[in-house]
Coordinates of C-alpha atoms in Angstrom, one line a residue:
X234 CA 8.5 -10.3 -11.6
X235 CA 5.3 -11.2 -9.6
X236 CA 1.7 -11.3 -11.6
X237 CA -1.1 -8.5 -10.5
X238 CA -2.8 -11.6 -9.1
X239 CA -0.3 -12.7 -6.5
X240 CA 0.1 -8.7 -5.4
X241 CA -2.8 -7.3 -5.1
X242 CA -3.1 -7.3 -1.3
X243 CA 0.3 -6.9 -1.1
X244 CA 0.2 -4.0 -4.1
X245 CA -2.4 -1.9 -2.1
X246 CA -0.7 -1.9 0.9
X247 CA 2.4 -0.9 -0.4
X248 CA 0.6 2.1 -2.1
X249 CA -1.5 3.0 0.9
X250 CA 2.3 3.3 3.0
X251 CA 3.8 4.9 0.0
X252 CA 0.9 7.6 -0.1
X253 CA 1.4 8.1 4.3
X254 CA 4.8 8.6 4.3
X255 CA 6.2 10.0 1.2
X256 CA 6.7 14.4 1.9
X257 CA 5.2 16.2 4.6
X258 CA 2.7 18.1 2.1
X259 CA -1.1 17.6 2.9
X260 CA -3.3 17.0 0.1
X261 CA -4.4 20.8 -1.0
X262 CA -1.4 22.2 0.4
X263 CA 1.7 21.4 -2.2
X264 CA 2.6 23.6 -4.9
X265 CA 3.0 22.2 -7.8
X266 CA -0.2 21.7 -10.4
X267 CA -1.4 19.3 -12.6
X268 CA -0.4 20.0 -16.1
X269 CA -3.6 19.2 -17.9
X270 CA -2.0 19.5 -21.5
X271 CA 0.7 17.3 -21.0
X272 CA -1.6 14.6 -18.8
X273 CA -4.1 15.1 -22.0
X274 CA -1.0 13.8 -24.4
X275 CA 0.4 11.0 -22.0
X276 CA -3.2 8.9 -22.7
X277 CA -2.5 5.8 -24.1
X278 CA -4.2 4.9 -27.6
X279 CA -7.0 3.3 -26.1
X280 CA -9.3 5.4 -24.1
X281 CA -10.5 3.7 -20.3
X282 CA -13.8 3.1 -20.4
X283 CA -16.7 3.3 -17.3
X284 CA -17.9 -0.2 -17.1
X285 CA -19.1 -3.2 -14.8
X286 CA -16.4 -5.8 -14.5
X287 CA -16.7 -8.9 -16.8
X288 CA -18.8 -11.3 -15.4
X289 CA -16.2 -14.5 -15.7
X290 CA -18.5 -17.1 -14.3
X291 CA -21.8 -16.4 -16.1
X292 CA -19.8 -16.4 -19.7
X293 CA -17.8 -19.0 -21.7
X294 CA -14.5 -18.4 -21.9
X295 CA -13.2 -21.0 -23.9
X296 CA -13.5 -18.2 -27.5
X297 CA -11.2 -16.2 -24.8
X298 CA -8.4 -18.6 -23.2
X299 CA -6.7 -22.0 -23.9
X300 CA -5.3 -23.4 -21.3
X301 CA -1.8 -25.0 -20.9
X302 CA -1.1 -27.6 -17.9
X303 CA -1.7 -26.5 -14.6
X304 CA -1.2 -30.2 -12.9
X305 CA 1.9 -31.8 -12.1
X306 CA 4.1 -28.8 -12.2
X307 CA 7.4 -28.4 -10.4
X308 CA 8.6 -25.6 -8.0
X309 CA 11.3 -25.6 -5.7
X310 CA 9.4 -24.3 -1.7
X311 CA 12.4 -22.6 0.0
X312 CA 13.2 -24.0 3.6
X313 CA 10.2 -22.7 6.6
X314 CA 12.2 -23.0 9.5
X315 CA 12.6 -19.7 11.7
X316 CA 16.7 -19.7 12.0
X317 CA 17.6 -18.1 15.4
X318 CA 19.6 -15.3 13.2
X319 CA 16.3 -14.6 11.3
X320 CA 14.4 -14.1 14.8
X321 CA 17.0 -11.5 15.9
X322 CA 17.1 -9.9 12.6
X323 CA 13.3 -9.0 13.3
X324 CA 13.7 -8.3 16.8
X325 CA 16.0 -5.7 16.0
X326 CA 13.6 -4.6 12.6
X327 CA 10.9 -3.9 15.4
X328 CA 13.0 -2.1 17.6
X329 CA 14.3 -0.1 14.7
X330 CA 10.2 0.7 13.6
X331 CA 10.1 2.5 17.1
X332 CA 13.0 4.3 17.2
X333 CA 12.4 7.9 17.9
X334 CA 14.9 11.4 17.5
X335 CA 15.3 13.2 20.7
X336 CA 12.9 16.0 21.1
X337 CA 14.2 19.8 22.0
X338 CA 11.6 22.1 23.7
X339 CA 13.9 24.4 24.9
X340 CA 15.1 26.8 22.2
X341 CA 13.8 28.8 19.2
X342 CA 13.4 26.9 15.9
X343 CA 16.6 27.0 13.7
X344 CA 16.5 26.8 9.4
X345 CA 16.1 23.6 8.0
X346 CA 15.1 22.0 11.3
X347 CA 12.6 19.4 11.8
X348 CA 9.1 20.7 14.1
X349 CA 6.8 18.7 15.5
X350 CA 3.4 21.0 15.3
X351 CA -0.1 21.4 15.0
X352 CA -1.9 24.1 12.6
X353 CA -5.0 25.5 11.5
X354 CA -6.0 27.8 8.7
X355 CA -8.7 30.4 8.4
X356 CA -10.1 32.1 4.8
X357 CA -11.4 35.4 5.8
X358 CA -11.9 33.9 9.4
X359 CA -13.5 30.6 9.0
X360 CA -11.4 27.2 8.7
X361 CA -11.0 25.8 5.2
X362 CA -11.0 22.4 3.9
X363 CA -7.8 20.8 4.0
X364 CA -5.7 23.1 6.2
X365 CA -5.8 21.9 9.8
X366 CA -3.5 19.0 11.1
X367 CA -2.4 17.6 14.0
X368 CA 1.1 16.5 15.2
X369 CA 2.9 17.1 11.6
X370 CA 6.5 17.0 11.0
X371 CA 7.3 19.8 8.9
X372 CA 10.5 21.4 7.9
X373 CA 11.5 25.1 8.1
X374 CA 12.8 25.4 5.0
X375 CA 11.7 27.0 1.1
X376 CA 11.6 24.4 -1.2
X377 CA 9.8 21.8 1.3
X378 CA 6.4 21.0 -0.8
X379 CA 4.5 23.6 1.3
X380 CA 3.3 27.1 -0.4
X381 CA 5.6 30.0 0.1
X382 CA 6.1 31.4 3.3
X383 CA 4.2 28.8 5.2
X384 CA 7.2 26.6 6.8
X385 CA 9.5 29.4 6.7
X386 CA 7.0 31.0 9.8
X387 CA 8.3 28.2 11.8
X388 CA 11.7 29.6 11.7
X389 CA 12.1 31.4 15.1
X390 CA 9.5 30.0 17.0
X391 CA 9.5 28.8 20.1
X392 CA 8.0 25.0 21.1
X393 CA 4.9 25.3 23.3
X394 CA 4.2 29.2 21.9
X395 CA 0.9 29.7 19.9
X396 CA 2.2 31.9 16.6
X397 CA 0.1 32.8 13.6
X398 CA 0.8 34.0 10.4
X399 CA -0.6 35.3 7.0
X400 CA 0.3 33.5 3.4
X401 CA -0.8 33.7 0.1
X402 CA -1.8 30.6 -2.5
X403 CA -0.2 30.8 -5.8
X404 CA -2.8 32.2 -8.3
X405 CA -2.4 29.1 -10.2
X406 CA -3.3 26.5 -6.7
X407 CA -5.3 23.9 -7.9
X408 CA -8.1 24.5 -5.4
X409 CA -10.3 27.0 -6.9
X410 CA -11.5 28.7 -3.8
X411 CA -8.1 29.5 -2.4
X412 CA -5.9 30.2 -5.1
X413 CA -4.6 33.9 -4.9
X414 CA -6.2 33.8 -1.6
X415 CA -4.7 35.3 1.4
X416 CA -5.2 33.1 4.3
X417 CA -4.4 32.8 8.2
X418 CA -2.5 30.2 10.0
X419 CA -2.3 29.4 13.7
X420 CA 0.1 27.2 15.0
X421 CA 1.8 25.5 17.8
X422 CA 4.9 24.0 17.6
X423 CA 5.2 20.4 19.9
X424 CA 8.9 20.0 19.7
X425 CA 11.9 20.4 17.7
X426 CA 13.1 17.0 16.0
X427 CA 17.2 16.7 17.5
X428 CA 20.3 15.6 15.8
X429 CA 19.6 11.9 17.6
X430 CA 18.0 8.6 16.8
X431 CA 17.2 6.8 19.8
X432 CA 16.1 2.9 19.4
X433 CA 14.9 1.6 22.0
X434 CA 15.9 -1.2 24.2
X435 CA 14.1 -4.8 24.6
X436 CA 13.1 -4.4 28.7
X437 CA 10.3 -5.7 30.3
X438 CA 9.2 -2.2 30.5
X439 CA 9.2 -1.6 26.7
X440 CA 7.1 -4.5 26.1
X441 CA 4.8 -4.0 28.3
X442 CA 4.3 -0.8 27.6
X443 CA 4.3 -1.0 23.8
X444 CA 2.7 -4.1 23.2
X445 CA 1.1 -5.0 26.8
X446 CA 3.4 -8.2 27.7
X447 CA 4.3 -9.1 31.3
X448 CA 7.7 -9.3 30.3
X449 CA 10.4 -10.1 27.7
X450 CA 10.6 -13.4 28.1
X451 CA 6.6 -13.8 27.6
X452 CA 7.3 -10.9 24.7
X453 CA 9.9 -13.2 22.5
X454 CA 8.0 -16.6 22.8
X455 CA 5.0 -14.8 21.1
X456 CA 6.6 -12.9 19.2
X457 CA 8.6 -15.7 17.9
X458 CA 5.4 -17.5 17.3
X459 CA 3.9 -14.8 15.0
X460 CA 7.4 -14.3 13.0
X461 CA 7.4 -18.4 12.1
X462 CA 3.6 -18.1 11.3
X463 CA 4.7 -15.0 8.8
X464 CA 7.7 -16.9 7.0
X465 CA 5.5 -20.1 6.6
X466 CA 3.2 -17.5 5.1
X467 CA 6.2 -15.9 2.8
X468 CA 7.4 -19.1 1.6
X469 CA 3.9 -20.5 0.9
X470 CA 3.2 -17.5 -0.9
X471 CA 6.4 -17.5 -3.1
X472 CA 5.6 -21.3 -3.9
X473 CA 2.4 -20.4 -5.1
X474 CA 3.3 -17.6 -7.0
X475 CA 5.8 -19.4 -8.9
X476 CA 3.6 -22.0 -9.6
X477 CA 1.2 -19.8 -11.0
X478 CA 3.3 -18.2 -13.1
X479 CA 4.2 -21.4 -15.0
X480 CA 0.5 -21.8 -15.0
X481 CA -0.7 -18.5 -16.4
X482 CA 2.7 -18.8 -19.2
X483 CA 1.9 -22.1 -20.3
X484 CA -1.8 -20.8 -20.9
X485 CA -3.0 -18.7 -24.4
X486 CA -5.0 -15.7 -25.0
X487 CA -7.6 -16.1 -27.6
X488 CA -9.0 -12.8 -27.5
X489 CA -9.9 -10.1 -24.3
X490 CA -13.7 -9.7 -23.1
X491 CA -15.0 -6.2 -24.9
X492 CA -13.9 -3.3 -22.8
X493 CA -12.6 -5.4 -20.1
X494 CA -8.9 -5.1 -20.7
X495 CA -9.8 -0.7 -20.8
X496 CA -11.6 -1.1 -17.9
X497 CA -9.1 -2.5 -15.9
X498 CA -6.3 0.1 -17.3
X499 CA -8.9 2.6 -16.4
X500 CA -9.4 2.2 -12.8
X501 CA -5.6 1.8 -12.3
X502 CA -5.0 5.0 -14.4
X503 CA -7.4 6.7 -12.5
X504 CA -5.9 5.5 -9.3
X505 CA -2.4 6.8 -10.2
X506 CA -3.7 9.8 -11.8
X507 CA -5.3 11.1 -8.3
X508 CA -2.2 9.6 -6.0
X509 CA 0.0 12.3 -9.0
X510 CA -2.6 15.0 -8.2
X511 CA -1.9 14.6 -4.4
X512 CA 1.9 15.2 -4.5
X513 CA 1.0 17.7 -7.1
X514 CA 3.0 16.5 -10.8
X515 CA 1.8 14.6 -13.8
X516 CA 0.7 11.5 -14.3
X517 CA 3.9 10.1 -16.3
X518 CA 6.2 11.5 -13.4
X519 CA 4.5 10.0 -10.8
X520 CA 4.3 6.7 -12.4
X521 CA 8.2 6.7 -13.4
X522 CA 9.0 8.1 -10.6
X523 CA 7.0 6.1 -8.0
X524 CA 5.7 3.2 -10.0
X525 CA 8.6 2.3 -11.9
X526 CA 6.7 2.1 -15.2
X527 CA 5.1 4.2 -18.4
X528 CA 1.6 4.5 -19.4
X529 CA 2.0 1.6 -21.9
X530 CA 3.3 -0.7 -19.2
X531 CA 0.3 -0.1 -17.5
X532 CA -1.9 -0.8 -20.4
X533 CA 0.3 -4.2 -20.8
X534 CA -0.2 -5.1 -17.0
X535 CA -3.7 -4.6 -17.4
X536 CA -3.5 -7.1 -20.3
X537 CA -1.8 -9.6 -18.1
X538 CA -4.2 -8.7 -15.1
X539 CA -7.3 -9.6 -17.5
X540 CA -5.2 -13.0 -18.8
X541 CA -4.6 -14.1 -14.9
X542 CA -8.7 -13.7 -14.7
X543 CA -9.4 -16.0 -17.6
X544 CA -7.4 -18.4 -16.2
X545 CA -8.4 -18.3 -12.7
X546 CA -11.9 -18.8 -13.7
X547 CA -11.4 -21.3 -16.5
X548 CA -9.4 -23.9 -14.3
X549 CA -12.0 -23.1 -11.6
X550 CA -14.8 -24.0 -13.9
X551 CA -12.7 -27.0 -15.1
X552 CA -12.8 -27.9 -11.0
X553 CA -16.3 -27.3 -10.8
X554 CA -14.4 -25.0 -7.8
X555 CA -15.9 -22.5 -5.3
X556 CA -15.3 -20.9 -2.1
X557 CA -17.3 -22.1 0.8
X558 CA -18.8 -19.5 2.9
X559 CA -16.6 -21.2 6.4
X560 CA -13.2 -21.2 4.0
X561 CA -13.9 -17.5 3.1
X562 CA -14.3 -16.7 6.8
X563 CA -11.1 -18.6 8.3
X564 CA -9.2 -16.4 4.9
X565 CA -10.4 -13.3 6.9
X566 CA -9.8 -14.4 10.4
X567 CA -5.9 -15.4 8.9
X568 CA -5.8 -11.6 7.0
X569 CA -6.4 -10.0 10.3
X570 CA -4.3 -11.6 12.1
X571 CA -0.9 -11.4 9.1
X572 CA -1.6 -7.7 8.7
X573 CA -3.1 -6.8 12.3
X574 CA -6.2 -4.8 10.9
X575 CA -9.8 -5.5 11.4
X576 CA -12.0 -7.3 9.6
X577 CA -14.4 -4.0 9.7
X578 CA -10.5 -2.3 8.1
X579 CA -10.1 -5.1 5.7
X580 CA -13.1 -4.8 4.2
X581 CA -13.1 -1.1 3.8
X582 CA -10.2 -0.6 2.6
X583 CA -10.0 -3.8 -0.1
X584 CA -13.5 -4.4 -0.8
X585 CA -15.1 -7.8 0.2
X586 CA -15.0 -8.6 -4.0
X587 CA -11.2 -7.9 -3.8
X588 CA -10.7 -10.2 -0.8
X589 CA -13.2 -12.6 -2.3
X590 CA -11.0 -13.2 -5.0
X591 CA -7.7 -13.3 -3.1
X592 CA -8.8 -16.4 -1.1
X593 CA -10.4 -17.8 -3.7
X594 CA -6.7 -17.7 -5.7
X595 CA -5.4 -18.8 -2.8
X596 CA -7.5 -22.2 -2.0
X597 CA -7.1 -22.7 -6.3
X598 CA -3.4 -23.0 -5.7
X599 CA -3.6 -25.2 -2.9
X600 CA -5.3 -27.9 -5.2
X601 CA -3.0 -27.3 -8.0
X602 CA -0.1 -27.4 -5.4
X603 CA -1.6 -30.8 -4.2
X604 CA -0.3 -32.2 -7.7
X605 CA 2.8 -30.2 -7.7
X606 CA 6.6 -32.0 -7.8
X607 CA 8.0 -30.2 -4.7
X608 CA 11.4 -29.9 -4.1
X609 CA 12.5 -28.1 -0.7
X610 CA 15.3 -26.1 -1.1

């Protein structure tokens, strides 16, 4: 299992996805509510606490950590090179990310099928918070995470047809100002989602339209180019990350900065507790269920989150190491390239401290890689 340190990037991401494509439900919308007394009894035995993260630079850590050796280490760097197999493989995984289900626009909707739509709804004629959307894929069916009665209207409908229709929120909604309420709903239906998955094929016309090549030929050079740049990336990564475990093991905790362990708990906790409130369960569920782990787990990643810090920053004091402001830039520039965002995105959505940080780990383990025993595999 990877450290928090070497997924963080990689941990938000995955969440972000995770929160955009798990149900059809829009926040506000699902049924189910929080169940406050159980949540209450799930808390761990030590509370979170609201505080300013540890400054590790400004304080002595030596009463905190003891380090272990973090020169010389071996790892075994798995082999770089772009097989011709591997290139295919992602050729057809891109393909496959664009594949599409036929549409039908021709016929009423039928139970249990698949709509593409648009809907907006009205309290007592004015829109409300939460309950307009644009091309959603929703399924006629009970049961489907949506409140009573609202993707059963679809059921009948006709593609292109402007319908509305009256529902009433459960009297236990978590939205205060619509639960119990009777509300309005207008709709139209794009298209009906067929039986049919259609990928589609690698033309000159795909290519160009999708991604703006001249042609395929000019499409799989590049493309080729980008994939060897992202395994380089993969097996770099892996290396470090192995390496760092051994370094991070072979270190010893002394004692945790006040609060800092609970603080770091805390802001994950709250993070999971609001991503549970979205899909409308408990915390517990949503962490067994999406997460893979309990509450304690948490509170002993958090432990191991606040170890990997003391670490970091003791071997970079040990270096008298720091992050030039031209090294922190070319870290950005190769961000938005690997994950195709912005640096405007990037920061945004990580935080400049978080991807601080992340190229700051990453330029340690270069010099602690320098003194590595490397053996390619």
């Amino acid at each position: 299992m990877k450290t928090i340190r070497t997924t963080a990037l990689a941990a938000a991401l995955v969440l972000s996805m995770l929160l955009a494509s798990c149900g059809t439900a829009q926040p506000g919308f699902s049924v189910g509510t929080i169940d406050e007394q159980k949540l209450a009894s799930s808390i761990a035995d030590v509370t979170p606490v609201d505080a300013d993260p540890y400054d590790y630079m400004a304080n002595d850590l030596t009463g905190f950590i003891k380090l272990g050796e973090y020169t010389g280490l071996s790892v075994t760097k798995e082999s770089d090179i772009l097989t011709d197999e591997e290139f295919e493989d992602e050729i057809d995984a891109m393909l496959d990310s664009y594949s599409y289900y036929e549409t039908v626009t021709d016929r009423q909707v039928e139970e249990g099928e698949t709509v593409l739509a648009d809907y907006s709804g009205y309290l007592d004629g004015v829109q409300f918070d939460g309950g307009t959307a644009t091309n959603q894929t929703i399924t006629a069916a009970s049961g489907t995470g949506y409140i009573e009665g609202f993707a059963e209207a679809f059921i009948g409908q006709m593609p292109g047809v402007e319908f509305d229709f009256d529902v009433t929120f459960p009297s236990d909604y978590g939205n205060a100002d619509l639960a119990g309420k009777e509300v309005t709903f207008v709709c139209t239906i794009h298209s009906i989602q067929g039986d049919e998955l259609i990928v589609p094929e690698l033309t000159d016309e795909f290519v160009s339209e999708t991604f703006g090549y001249n042609n395929v030929e000019e499409f799989r050079i590049l493309f080729r180019e980008s994939v060897e740049k992202q395994k380089a990336y993969y097996v770099e990564s892996n290396m470090y990350s192995e390496l760092w475990m051994q370094v991070v093991d072979n270190a010893e905790v002394l004692g945790y900065p006040e609060n800092e362990v609970e603080r770091v708990y805390g802001d994950y906790r709250m993070m999971y507790e609001e991503s549970a409130g979205y899909y409308g369960m408990d915390y517990e569920t949503f962490l067994t269920n999406y997460v893979g782990i309990s509450d304690s787990d948490l509170y002993a990643e958090s432990e191991k989150y606040v170890k990997e810090d003391l670490v970091m920053y003791q071997i970079i004091k040990e270096l008298n190491f720091e992050l030039t402001d031209d090294v922190y830039t070319e870290g950005i520039a190769f961000f938005t390239e690997y994950y195709g965002a912005t640096e405007e995105e990037l920061l945004s959505y990580y935080g400049e401290d978080t991807l601080r940080t992340t190229i700051l780990w990453q330029e340690l383990m270069k010099k602690i890689a320098e003194t590595a025993v490397i053996t390619e595999g």
